């Protein structure tokens, strides 16, 4: 979603701001802008095009300055337009950028209008700018004005603020939306994502909830919600500029699909070295895992699908009950707390607002033991959880998650095995079998990637379709859900997924020659049941596209197209079968000419509800 970059330095910060915005483009946005101060004069440029267009306008107007803020906006309040783009400016050249949502903005807007402030946008952010100015004009203390304003705001925010007559001061604050500081020899920097700053520094610190920071040319000072000075630990980011280079690939999604063997290798490396050791999840994992009576998984989108797969593993391997909840719904229903269950949150970014809120709600219900599976080591969810497992997918830029999903599955499978081991429900034979399966997995995924030319041929046929039905059974039903999500996300084709056994309970009415049906068909104990379900499709004139294991003996014939995977990979088969669905979605989107990495209306990191 929305991205923030800020800088204060002795040099011209415009190139830093532009480069930071480019590195945040993957988050999804519909407008961009920046403001800088030079010689006590504020210059602002905004655009509804891509950051490249903003850069051209900045160069054309020769904008420069030693302090500045920049933003990519994903529209919430108000349509995508230049007047709604950030930064927003109040009187006396006071400029603000903002991520998040201010819930009481309408009330504040009416109050400020009655005080003489004129609004030029439909956004909630402009309220922040005028509110801060209303305090600033009283005492000309920007830090104090920000603090006084924050006390009036309800909702979530990460903000950066500067004013013309204080060109050596940049104020920032966060509550419910991520923000970090970058430290370099020639200046101090702000961003909502570490990737925005890796071209200038890898030394960073992360602001905590309620923190306010004052940046000057001479340093920074952080204070907490009580106004007390605090120190936050300094981290060296594992990101590098190479992590975000596209290289020989056409899109980041294509690159990230191809990176899955390496991402899985990096994720399982420690597991293969230690075995299924509870310390993989934290120092106190042994004690916690040996006592839990069940698992609750909270997640959204693709991560939710990973949780659905994990339910099968957890209940099969640990013999403990597992509940999987859509995080955005969990805290809005009356649930029966199971405080002896382990609460597991899953998120690629670790900043997903709905999942953070669900975790907070679970704790409020009395859940004591929490675990986050995440791809970002310094993320909010990891900091808020008792235990953590860091996937090693590397930076994922494409909005449609691929390598993050498969590494999440590796982590969840390992969680199931470790819990079973801690509860003396894992035989040494099964432990060796599971380790061998993880060891084989990266090479097996590479074999699946080699099927790409065949999937490109299928994509030619699917690109002209308007509707697609995905089918799966058992543990592969969530994989059908994920395949359906991938196709609709990036190709804009309407797609649905059903358990194959549910065909005759409604979806079969949709089937005809115009609606292709994709079936996930592993050679497992449900294969014969699935074949019977698929005959129902064929009998109604439906055209089948089957992703089958090599040893499942599916025959291609008229109306049935088959792509053969390697032989059945047993318990890790779901990780294998999602890869061809990722490739199919990617090539269909390419055929349809959509913006693969930045699909319309979607954002990579969903930091608002």
XYZ file of C-alpha atoms in Angstrom:
609
model
C 0.000 0.000 0.000
C 1.022 3.652 0.453
C 4.745 4.286 0.786
C 6.689 6.992 2.615
C 10.227 8.240 2.034
C 11.839 11.143 3.874
C 15.341 12.602 4.048
C 17.385 15.331 5.681
C 20.950 15.785 4.502
C 23.588 18.313 3.471
C 23.140 17.215 -0.139
C 20.194 17.428 -2.539
C 17.784 14.732 -1.347
C 15.548 14.644 -4.430
C 17.414 11.705 -6.063
C 17.114 9.754 -2.776
C 13.380 10.429 -2.600
C 12.782 9.415 -6.215
C 14.877 6.257 -5.899
C 13.037 5.360 -2.694
C 9.658 5.758 -4.391
C 10.791 3.553 -7.268
C 11.725 0.829 -4.803
C 8.264 1.125 -3.215
C 6.356 0.799 -6.481
C 5.840 -2.903 -5.832
C 3.481 -2.034 -2.960
C 0.819 -0.753 -5.368
C -0.190 2.898 -5.817
C -2.252 5.240 -7.975
C -0.440 8.568 -7.479
C 2.909 9.861 -6.281
C 4.394 13.109 -5.059
C 7.183 14.820 -3.201
C 7.914 18.083 -1.428
C 11.303 19.602 -0.580
C 12.509 22.764 1.130
C 15.307 24.861 -0.322
C 16.242 28.277 1.086
C 13.090 28.370 3.231
C 10.934 27.731 0.140
C 8.758 24.630 -0.224
C 8.362 23.051 -3.658
C 5.784 20.327 -4.296
C 5.260 18.092 -7.337
C 2.479 15.507 -7.627
C 1.400 13.119 -10.375
C -1.236 10.468 -11.041
C 1.183 8.618 -13.307
C 4.051 6.352 -12.387
C 7.055 7.496 -10.384
C 8.944 7.835 -13.675
C 6.519 10.573 -14.715
C 6.983 12.316 -11.367
C 10.746 12.144 -11.859
C 10.441 13.790 -15.284
C 8.381 16.647 -13.854
C 10.856 17.131 -10.990
C 13.750 17.340 -13.459
C 11.810 19.693 -15.704
C 11.190 22.116 -12.826
C 14.722 21.627 -11.410
C 13.360 20.856 -7.952
C 15.999 20.451 -5.255
C 16.353 20.673 -1.497
C 18.226 19.300 1.503
C 15.085 18.140 3.319
C 12.095 16.422 1.798
C 9.239 13.945 2.007
C 7.752 11.755 -0.710
C 4.825 9.376 -1.051
C 3.109 6.790 -3.215
C -0.646 6.739 -2.553
C -3.132 3.888 -2.754
C -6.529 5.571 -2.738
C -8.808 5.165 0.275
C -10.491 8.536 0.866
C -11.064 10.221 -2.481
C -10.449 9.121 -6.043
C -6.969 8.807 -7.546
C -6.204 12.379 -8.637
C -3.475 14.983 -8.349
C -5.422 17.005 -5.754
C -5.750 13.896 -3.560
C -2.102 12.918 -3.958
C 0.415 13.454 -1.149
C 2.164 15.486 0.182
C -0.656 17.657 1.505
C 0.220 21.232 2.417
C -1.309 23.624 4.940
C -0.547 27.298 5.547
C 3.038 28.546 5.959
C 4.352 25.682 3.826
C 3.640 22.898 6.320
C 3.701 19.579 4.420
C 2.601 16.085 5.469
C 2.702 12.568 4.047
C 0.623 9.858 5.700
C 0.024 6.116 5.575
C -3.027 4.683 7.335
C -6.575 5.863 7.974
C -7.814 8.582 10.339
C -11.205 7.406 11.575
C -12.404 10.717 13.062
C -11.319 12.851 10.115
C -14.848 14.083 9.305
C -15.329 15.527 12.788
C -11.887 17.171 12.669
C -12.526 18.472 9.153
C -15.691 20.277 10.263
C -13.866 21.816 13.248
C -10.980 23.001 11.090
C -13.295 24.433 8.426
C -15.089 26.420 11.100
C -11.670 27.797 12.116
C -11.070 29.080 8.587
C -9.068 26.247 6.988
C -9.923 25.504 3.356
C -9.697 21.960 2.060
C -8.632 21.176 -1.491
C -8.818 17.366 -1.340
C -11.174 14.591 -0.264
C -8.533 12.858 1.852
C -8.291 12.248 5.563
C -4.604 13.230 5.368
C -5.282 16.906 4.683
C -6.937 17.034 8.106
C -3.560 16.117 9.654
C -1.770 18.930 7.842
C -4.244 21.624 8.930
C -4.531 20.234 12.452
C -0.756 20.358 12.968
C -0.667 23.883 11.554
C -3.437 25.005 13.921
C -1.140 24.176 16.838
C 2.082 25.244 15.125
C 0.887 28.791 14.502
C 0.377 29.193 18.259
C 3.943 28.459 19.375
C 6.062 27.649 16.276
C 7.291 24.403 17.807
C 6.840 21.694 15.164
C 7.555 18.733 17.449
C 5.073 19.974 20.029
C 2.468 20.717 17.341
C 2.759 17.164 16.028
C 2.401 15.732 19.528
C -0.663 17.873 20.261
C -2.226 16.803 16.965
C -1.568 13.089 17.467
C -3.555 13.248 20.699
C -6.585 14.269 18.625
C -6.271 11.585 15.946
C -8.146 8.280 16.024
C -7.041 5.479 13.736
C -3.754 4.332 12.252
C -0.939 6.419 10.891
C 2.655 6.776 9.889
C 3.403 10.441 9.144
C 6.301 12.674 8.190
C 6.021 16.450 8.623
C 8.122 19.496 7.746
C 7.559 23.244 7.506
C 9.188 26.023 5.447
C 10.553 28.093 8.303
C 12.207 25.048 9.965
C 14.293 23.653 7.072
C 16.537 21.691 9.440
C 13.820 19.661 11.139
C 11.805 16.635 10.038
C 9.232 15.075 12.409
C 7.774 11.588 12.027
C 5.476 9.358 14.066
C 3.765 5.992 13.840
C 0.807 4.148 15.307
C -0.454 1.009 13.590
C 1.496 1.605 10.382
C 5.208 0.821 9.937
C 7.968 3.423 9.838
C 11.735 3.149 10.149
C 14.782 5.415 10.271
C 17.861 4.973 8.097
C 21.225 6.147 9.397
C 24.017 7.190 7.038
C 27.190 9.283 7.190
C 25.640 12.069 5.118
C 22.133 12.233 6.549
C 19.089 10.698 8.193
C 16.253 9.049 6.329
C 12.705 7.795 6.827
C 10.735 5.077 5.064
C 7.770 2.789 5.493
C 9.793 -0.115 4.066
C 13.505 -0.949 4.311
C 13.710 -1.530 0.557
C 13.235 2.211 -0.033
C 16.537 3.054 1.657
C 18.943 0.284 0.655
C 20.561 2.482 -1.977
C 21.747 4.873 0.787
C 22.080 2.712 3.920
C 21.566 -0.705 5.434
C 21.719 0.650 8.999
C 18.193 1.091 10.280
C 16.040 1.251 13.391
C 12.338 0.560 13.625
C 9.936 2.860 15.420
C 7.572 1.235 17.912
C 3.875 1.965 18.401
C 3.375 5.564 19.511
C 6.946 6.676 18.798
C 7.677 10.214 17.618
C 11.088 11.044 16.127
C 12.747 14.389 15.468
C 15.397 14.300 12.718
C 17.880 17.125 12.245
C 21.164 17.509 10.375
C 22.932 16.623 13.641
C 21.053 13.468 14.631
C 17.734 12.097 15.857
C 15.751 11.828 19.081
C 12.918 9.360 19.689
C 10.252 9.683 22.349
C 7.419 7.338 23.269
C 3.720 7.922 23.878
C 4.529 9.397 27.305
C 6.936 11.899 25.775
C 9.924 10.137 27.341
C 13.191 9.780 25.431
C 13.730 6.189 24.311
C 16.330 4.205 22.408
C 15.426 1.715 19.704
C 17.852 -1.045 18.635
C 19.838 -0.510 15.452
C 19.669 -3.269 12.829
C 21.717 -4.027 9.761
C 19.259 -4.919 7.019
C 19.846 -8.145 5.110
C 18.527 -6.482 1.960
C 20.873 -5.284 -0.746
C 20.330 -3.430 -3.981
C 20.795 -6.716 -5.858
C 17.702 -8.155 -4.128
C 15.442 -5.794 -6.028
C 17.042 -5.917 -9.471
C 14.883 -7.515 -12.171
C 17.788 -9.114 -14.020
C 16.928 -11.089 -17.187
C 13.253 -11.544 -16.296
C 10.305 -9.767 -17.859
C 8.503 -9.291 -14.537
C 9.269 -9.651 -10.846
C 6.597 -12.322 -10.541
C 8.367 -14.426 -13.146
C 11.667 -13.914 -11.306
C 10.127 -14.856 -7.968
C 8.508 -18.012 -9.320
C 11.899 -19.045 -10.696
C 13.593 -18.259 -7.366
C 11.524 -20.794 -5.425
C 14.103 -23.615 -5.398
C 16.659 -21.200 -3.915
C 14.140 -19.671 -1.476
C 13.132 -23.119 -0.214
C 16.771 -24.197 0.035
C 17.543 -21.141 2.169
C 14.468 -21.729 4.340
C 15.169 -25.424 5.012
C 18.938 -24.991 5.455
C 18.726 -24.523 9.214
C 16.114 -27.268 9.558
C 18.337 -29.767 7.775
C 21.247 -28.718 9.979
C 19.440 -28.900 13.326
C 16.752 -31.429 12.528
C 13.244 -30.648 13.709
C 14.509 -28.798 16.763
C 12.015 -26.577 18.626
C 14.646 -23.821 18.903
C 13.900 -23.134 15.218
C 10.878 -21.250 16.562
C 12.395 -19.693 19.687
C 14.078 -20.466 22.977
C 10.808 -21.195 24.785
C 9.250 -23.274 21.980
C 10.018 -26.651 23.577
C 8.055 -25.809 26.710
C 5.169 -24.181 24.824
C 4.814 -26.831 22.104
C 4.817 -29.666 24.617
C 1.766 -28.177 26.360
C -0.486 -26.745 23.627
C -3.817 -28.485 23.057
C -4.418 -27.150 19.559
C -3.561 -24.451 17.022
C -5.414 -21.367 15.765
C -4.102 -19.895 12.509
C -4.878 -16.251 11.632
C -4.064 -14.973 8.143
C -5.356 -13.178 5.042
C -5.289 -13.899 1.306
C -2.519 -16.207 0.135
C -1.277 -16.649 3.706
C -4.767 -17.856 4.658
C -4.508 -20.528 1.969
C -1.181 -21.585 3.460
C -2.980 -21.939 6.777
C -5.652 -24.133 5.187
C -2.966 -26.494 3.897
C -1.292 -26.484 7.303
C -4.496 -27.620 8.994
C -4.223 -30.971 7.208
C -0.570 -31.357 8.222
C -1.118 -30.308 11.821
C -4.077 -32.583 12.436
C -2.463 -35.514 10.600
C 0.990 -35.256 12.195
C 0.268 -33.835 15.668
C -3.249 -35.275 16.198
C -4.205 -31.872 17.629
C -7.193 -29.804 16.437
C -6.473 -26.829 14.184
C -8.740 -23.879 13.396
C -7.951 -21.536 10.494
C -9.513 -18.065 10.623
C -9.680 -15.248 8.093
C -7.905 -12.566 10.118
C -10.125 -9.733 8.885
C -13.217 -11.554 10.213
C -11.855 -13.122 13.393
C -12.166 -10.189 15.772
C -15.637 -9.224 14.557
C -17.393 -12.377 15.688
C -18.023 -13.842 19.115
C -15.689 -16.800 19.394
C -15.004 -19.289 22.150
C -11.417 -18.704 23.305
C -9.202 -21.771 23.600
C -6.427 -20.251 25.666
C -4.391 -23.454 25.678
C -4.111 -23.267 21.869
C -1.092 -21.831 20.077
C -2.028 -18.752 17.999
C -0.131 -18.692 14.698
C -0.137 -15.605 12.478
C 1.139 -15.797 8.900
C 2.135 -12.779 6.810
C 4.667 -12.110 4.073
C 5.327 -8.547 5.206
C 4.545 -8.915 8.891
C 2.690 -5.602 8.694
C -0.751 -6.800 7.523
C -3.183 -4.630 9.476
C -5.977 -7.196 9.697
C -3.609 -9.884 10.964
C -2.065 -7.533 13.527
C -5.544 -6.644 14.788
C -6.505 -10.327 14.941
C -3.382 -11.123 16.985
C -4.171 -8.299 19.386
C -7.733 -9.598 19.723
C -6.531 -13.145 20.409
C -4.316 -11.840 23.202
C -7.226 -9.891 24.649
C -9.189 -13.155 24.825
C -6.477 -14.654 27.012
C -4.297 -16.464 24.462
C -0.781 -16.456 25.910
C 1.243 -18.354 23.328
C 1.780 -16.739 19.922
C 3.935 -17.516 16.896
C 4.469 -15.551 13.680
C 5.650 -16.988 10.379
C 6.979 -14.114 8.320
C 9.484 -13.086 5.655
C 10.613 -9.789 7.223
C 12.775 -10.071 10.368
C 12.042 -6.646 11.862
C 8.296 -6.638 11.146
C 5.574 -5.673 13.600
C 4.054 -9.154 13.844
C 7.394 -10.725 14.738
C 8.000 -8.083 17.392
C 4.534 -8.676 18.846
C 4.774 -12.487 18.994
C 6.326 -14.747 21.590
C 7.820 -17.109 18.983
C 8.782 -16.617 15.352
C 9.934 -18.462 12.259
C 11.586 -16.378 9.571
C 11.159 -17.669 6.040
C 14.095 -16.979 3.765
C 12.260 -16.114 0.590
C 14.168 -12.891 0.035
C 12.388 -9.741 -0.989
C 9.130 -10.367 -2.856
C 8.078 -7.478 -5.085
C 5.260 -8.887 -7.228
C 1.895 -8.204 -5.601
C 0.765 -11.781 -6.287
C 2.711 -13.820 -3.743
C 4.604 -16.893 -4.976
C 7.875 -17.725 -3.233
C 6.555 -16.324 0.056
C 3.686 -18.830 -0.141
C 5.828 -21.888 -0.765
C 8.288 -20.962 1.988
C 5.363 -20.384 4.359
C 4.247 -23.932 3.597
C 7.724 -25.231 4.403
C 7.609 -23.379 7.737
C 4.126 -24.663 8.580
C 5.033 -28.248 7.727
C 8.075 -27.961 9.981
C 5.886 -26.508 12.743
C 3.606 -29.543 12.587
C 6.543 -31.939 12.802
C 8.212 -30.042 15.680
C 5.001 -29.900 17.744
C 4.505 -33.632 17.213
C 8.091 -34.248 18.317
C 7.662 -32.113 21.444
C 4.550 -34.108 22.347
C 6.211 -37.499 21.707
C 3.989 -38.201 18.708
C 6.745 -38.444 16.102
C 8.635 -41.643 15.385
C 12.293 -41.460 14.420
C 11.366 -43.153 11.147
C 8.842 -40.446 10.282
C 11.303 -37.718 11.283
C 13.890 -39.092 8.847
C 11.235 -39.411 6.156
C 10.140 -35.785 6.589
C 13.721 -34.491 6.551
C 14.387 -36.415 3.343
C 11.245 -34.926 1.792
C 12.421 -31.382 2.611
C 15.888 -32.187 1.261
C 14.420 -33.332 -2.089
C 11.958 -30.475 -2.429
C 14.075 -27.742 -4.112
C 15.218 -30.107 -6.871
C 11.655 -31.344 -7.373
C 10.414 -27.748 -7.697
C 13.041 -27.156 -10.386
C 11.631 -30.107 -12.353
C 8.174 -28.527 -12.137
C 9.541 -25.196 -13.410
C 10.744 -27.046 -16.489
C 7.073 -27.551 -17.437
C 6.753 -23.843 -18.229
C 6.602 -24.238 -22.064
C 3.592 -26.553 -21.759
C 1.843 -24.123 -19.424
C 2.463 -21.315 -21.911
C 0.503 -23.310 -24.488
C -2.366 -23.661 -22.034
C -2.181 -19.923 -21.347
C -2.890 -19.212 -25.030
C -6.257 -20.946 -24.623
C -7.126 -19.441 -21.243
C -6.347 -15.854 -22.246
C -9.600 -15.648 -24.216
C -11.784 -16.994 -21.405
C -13.871 -14.993 -18.947
C -14.447 -17.656 -16.298
C -12.430 -20.586 -14.927
C -13.265 -23.245 -12.343
C -10.535 -24.823 -10.185
C -11.040 -28.181 -8.454
C -9.096 -30.039 -5.803
C -9.683 -32.548 -3.043
C -8.363 -32.906 0.487
C -5.130 -31.060 1.178
C -5.036 -29.957 -2.477
C -8.320 -28.054 -2.277
C -6.496 -25.041 -0.708
C -4.037 -25.270 -3.616
C -6.976 -24.946 -6.012
C -8.060 -21.875 -4.005
C -4.582 -20.397 -4.353
C -4.480 -21.110 -8.102
C -7.842 -19.400 -8.491
C -6.650 -16.369 -6.521
C -3.484 -16.044 -8.605
C -5.419 -16.094 -11.876
C -7.978 -13.494 -10.810
C -5.358 -11.236 -9.182
C -3.192 -10.684 -12.229
C -5.252 -11.647 -15.309
C -8.615 -10.262 -14.092
C -10.356 -13.467 -15.214
C -13.174 -14.500 -12.911
C -12.081 -17.711 -11.227
C -13.546 -19.866 -8.490
C -12.293 -22.910 -6.627
C -14.308 -25.762 -5.135
C -13.684 -29.088 -3.504
C -14.284 -31.490 -6.394
C -16.805 -33.441 -4.337
C -19.001 -30.322 -4.187
C -19.547 -30.177 -7.953
C -22.963 -31.774 -7.836
C -24.006 -29.467 -5.006
C -24.125 -26.398 -7.237
C -21.038 -25.536 -9.325
C -21.833 -28.174 -11.977
C -24.550 -25.809 -13.225
C -21.815 -23.490 -14.494
C -19.981 -26.087 -16.530
C -20.117 -25.971 -20.321
C -17.649 -25.799 -23.210
C -16.961 -22.101 -22.531
C -15.807 -22.577 -18.943
C -12.538 -24.502 -18.622
C -12.021 -26.577 -15.500
C -8.572 -26.961 -13.930
C -8.070 -29.977 -11.699
C -5.241 -30.550 -9.231
C -4.792 -34.334 -9.457
C -2.035 -35.817 -7.273
C -1.649 -39.565 -7.008
C -3.020 -39.770 -3.464
C -5.805 -41.710 -1.771
C -8.467 -39.377 -3.219
C -7.402 -39.774 -6.847
C -10.114 -42.240 -7.844
C -12.768 -40.061 -6.206
C -11.410 -37.083 -8.141
C -11.504 -38.986 -11.428
C -15.179 -39.694 -10.863
C -15.823 -36.004 -10.192
C -14.028 -35.060 -13.400
C -16.154 -37.453 -15.405
C -19.128 -35.370 -14.262
C -17.491 -32.369 -15.913
C -16.718 -34.208 -19.137
C -20.257 -35.591 -19.367
C -21.597 -31.999 -19.363
C -19.333 -30.891 -22.205
C -16.763 -29.254 -19.954
C -13.125 -29.038 -21.024
C -10.662 -30.340 -18.424
C -7.099 -29.218 -17.786
C -5.467 -31.633 -15.366
C -2.244 -31.111 -13.386
C -1.419 -34.773 -12.684
C 1.431 -36.630 -11.038
C 3.399 -38.749 -13.483
C 2.301 -41.946 -11.741
C -1.427 -41.090 -11.593
C -2.180 -42.636 -15.032
C -4.283 -39.783 -16.323
C -4.787 -40.081 -20.078
C -5.083 -37.107 -22.380
C -8.009 -37.413 -24.769
C -10.589 -35.224 -26.411
C -11.757 -32.704 -23.845
C -9.040 -33.668 -21.335
C -5.657 -31.923 -21.428
C -2.966 -33.249 -19.100
C 0.354 -31.882 -17.849
C 2.418 -34.462 -16.041
C 4.325 -33.550 -12.912
C 7.125 -35.682 -11.427
C 6.012 -38.743 -9.466
C 3.851 -38.123 -6.410
C 5.830 -36.355 -3.683
C 3.751 -37.577 -0.779
C 3.086 -35.253 2.131
C 4.749 -32.217 0.464
C 2.754 -32.616 -2.749
C 0.786 -29.348 -2.208
C 4.000 -27.319 -2.491
C 4.741 -29.018 -5.802
C 1.276 -28.568 -7.269
C 0.953 -24.835 -6.647
C 3.925 -23.987 -8.906
C 2.268 -24.857 -12.268
C -0.774 -22.824 -11.218
C 1.488 -19.831 -10.549
C 3.092 -20.212 -13.974
C -0.269 -20.575 -15.699
C -1.625 -17.410 -14.073
C 1.544 -15.524 -14.988
C 1.471 -16.458 -18.668
C -2.273 -15.861 -18.991
C -1.748 -12.371 -17.604
C 1.101 -11.772 -20.051
C -1.143 -12.867 -22.932
C -3.844 -10.446 -21.775
C -1.376 -7.582 -21.407
C -2.133 -6.746 -17.771
C 0.280 -5.106 -15.330
C 1.523 -8.375 -13.825
C 3.542 -7.008 -10.905
C 1.141 -4.197 -10.001
C -2.405 -5.422 -10.708
C -5.152 -2.847 -10.523
C -6.752 -2.014 -7.174
C -4.331 -4.224 -5.215
C -1.377 -3.529 -2.943
C 1.505 -5.693 -1.788
C 1.446 -4.791 1.877
C -2.088 -4.208 3.174
C -1.480 -1.867 6.088
C -5.052 -0.582 6.501
C -8.263 -2.442 7.270
